[in-house]
Tab-separated table of C-alpha atoms in Angstrom:
chain	number	residue	atom	x	y	z
A	1	MET	CA	16.953	-20.426	-19.540
A	2	SER	CA	18.569	-20.394	-16.114
A	3	ALA	CA	16.735	-19.624	-12.898
A	4	GLN	CA	18.891	-16.538	-12.380
A	5	LYS	CA	17.831	-15.102	-15.744
A	6	ILE	CA	14.193	-15.739	-14.894
A	7	ALA	CA	14.700	-13.990	-11.547
A	8	TRP	CA	16.231	-10.945	-13.286
A	9	ILE	CA	13.347	-10.829	-15.771
A	10	LEU	CA	10.790	-11.084	-12.964
A	11	LEU	CA	12.630	-8.367	-11.058
A	12	CYS	CA	12.357	-6.062	-14.090
A	13	VAL	CA	8.653	-6.871	-14.437
A	14	TRP	CA	8.190	-6.145	-10.731
A	15	VAL	CA	9.853	-2.731	-11.124
A	16	LEU	CA	7.419	-1.902	-13.937
A	17	VAL	CA	4.374	-3.084	-11.985
A	18	TYR	CA	5.444	-1.423	-8.724
A	19	GLY	CA	6.384	1.871	-10.348
A	20	GLY	CA	3.366	1.741	-12.633
A	21	SER	CA	1.031	1.555	-9.638
A	22	PHE	CA	2.218	4.993	-8.514
A	23	VAL	CA	2.040	6.439	-12.026
A	24	LEU	CA	-1.486	5.095	-12.563
A	25	PHE	CA	-2.558	6.438	-9.161
A	26	ILE	CA	-1.428	9.917	-10.145
A	27	MET	CA	-2.779	9.816	-13.703
A	28	THR	CA	-6.212	8.325	-12.951
A	29	GLU	CA	-8.985	10.907	-12.751
A	30	PRO	CA	-11.117	10.684	-9.601
A	31	ALA	CA	-14.582	9.286	-10.251
A	32	GLY	CA	-17.670	9.169	-8.083
A	33	ASP	CA	-19.548	11.676	-5.979
A	34	GLY	CA	-19.320	12.745	-2.377
A	35	PHE	CA	-17.553	10.446	0.038
A	36	THR	CA	-16.571	7.898	-2.604
A	37	LYS	CA	-14.980	10.383	-4.991
A	38	GLY	CA	-11.500	9.140	-5.829
A	39	LEU	CA	-11.885	5.591	-4.534
A	40	ASN	CA	-11.213	4.365	-8.067
A	41	ARG	CA	-7.681	5.751	-7.727
A	42	LEU	CA	-7.142	3.859	-4.487
A	43	THR	CA	-8.471	0.583	-5.868
A	44	THR	CA	-6.262	0.946	-8.943
A	45	PHE	CA	-3.207	1.528	-6.745
A	46	MET	CA	-3.984	-1.337	-4.391
A	47	GLY	CA	-4.741	-3.733	-7.274
A	48	TRP	CA	-1.375	-3.101	-8.894
A	49	GLN	CA	0.347	-3.277	-5.514
A	50	PHE	CA	-1.302	-6.656	-4.945
A	51	ALA	CA	0.099	-7.856	-8.282
A	52	ALA	CA	3.515	-6.483	-7.302
A	53	GLY	CA	3.213	-8.319	-3.977
A	54	ILE	CA	2.557	-11.638	-5.707
A	55	LEU	CA	5.588	-11.038	-7.917
A	56	ALA	CA	7.610	-10.095	-4.817
A	57	ILE	CA	6.850	-13.444	-3.204
A	58	ILE	CA	7.925	-15.298	-6.346
A	59	ILE	CA	11.103	-13.209	-6.665
A	60	TRP	CA	11.932	-13.732	-2.991
A	61	SER	CA	11.664	-17.488	-3.437
A	62	MET	CA	13.949	-17.315	-6.492
A	63	GLY	CA	16.673	-15.582	-4.480
A	64	LYS	CA	17.994	-18.972	-3.418
A	65	PHE	CA	19.439	-19.455	-6.898
A	66	PHE	CA	21.935	-16.642	-6.325
A	67	VAL	CA	25.158	-16.943	-4.326
A	68	ALA	CA	24.757	-15.921	-0.684
A	69	GLY	CA	25.637	-12.265	-0.188
A	70	SER	CA	25.559	-11.429	-3.891
A	71	LEU	CA	23.834	-8.393	-5.361
A	72	GLY	CA	21.260	-10.615	-7.059
A	73	ARG	CA	20.245	-12.191	-3.778
A	74	TRP	CA	19.926	-8.799	-2.074
A	75	LEU	CA	17.842	-7.442	-4.943
A	76	CYS	CA	15.550	-10.463	-4.694
A	77	ARG	CA	14.795	-9.458	-1.097
A	78	LEU	CA	14.031	-5.816	-1.946
A	79	PRO	CA	10.495	-6.300	-3.405
A	80	ILE	CA	9.201	-8.217	-0.398
A	81	ALA	CA	10.739	-5.630	1.944
A	82	LEU	CA	8.984	-2.786	0.113
A	83	ALA	CA	5.681	-4.676	0.169
A	84	PHE	CA	6.073	-5.227	3.905
A	85	ALA	CA	6.939	-1.534	4.380
A	86	LEU	CA	3.751	-0.527	2.543
A	87	VAL	CA	1.663	-2.793	4.771
A	88	LEU	CA	3.315	-1.317	7.879
A	89	PHE	CA	2.772	2.230	6.578
A	90	VAL	CA	-0.942	1.694	5.896
A	91	GLY	CA	-1.370	-0.091	9.222
A	92	GLY	CA	0.484	2.684	11.054
A	93	ILE	CA	-1.632	5.396	9.450
A	94	SER	CA	-4.793	3.477	10.360
A	95	LEU	CA	-3.619	2.979	13.934
A	96	TYR	CA	-2.676	6.637	14.256
A	97	ALA	CA	-6.088	7.688	12.941
A	98	ALA	CA	-7.837	5.390	15.409
A	99	ILE	CA	-5.753	6.212	18.487
A	100	GLY	CA	-4.142	9.575	17.802
A	101	HIS	CA	-7.310	11.531	17.187
A	102	PRO	CA	-10.243	10.150	19.167
A	103	ALA	CA	-13.750	10.848	17.937
A	104	ALA	CA	-15.332	14.109	18.977
A	105	GLN	CA	-17.536	14.081	22.043
A	106	LYS	CA	-21.255	14.068	21.449
A	107	SER	CA	-22.558	17.599	21.689
A	108	GLU	CA	-25.986	18.537	22.902
A	109	THR	CA	-28.655	19.312	20.365
A	110	PRO	CA	-30.162	22.822	20.407
A	111	VAL	CA	-33.285	21.473	22.132
A	112	GLU	CA	-31.195	19.862	24.892
A	113	GLN	CA	-29.247	23.103	25.319
A	114	GLU	CA	-32.468	25.075	25.812
A	115	THR	CA	-33.806	22.629	28.416
A	116	THR	CA	-30.466	22.720	30.242
A	117	GLN	CA	-30.533	26.522	30.357
A	118	LEU	CA	-34.139	26.568	31.662
A	119	LYS	CA	-33.273	24.361	34.640
């Protein structure tokens, strides 16, 4: 079996794993109580995305077996680009949450408010 055929097969497997991570995220019922409710959905999504990322690295390295500028070579670069985009998206959301909305200022307790009013 040629390296190009293996790359096409791996690309098809990657599509199933990558797309399946979104489907499983939607179809998984949230479990847990309180703050942790639904974390099982996130861990399922991230686990399958990790597997898709490993496949993306392998597919990217197999792109060298295609002719430069061919459709096969471009498609071999797509999985790693989408994995990188997901990392940038999660990092951007985290940065926005940390910088965009600073934590609320500490408010006085009712006892402190009463002592302030008495002064």
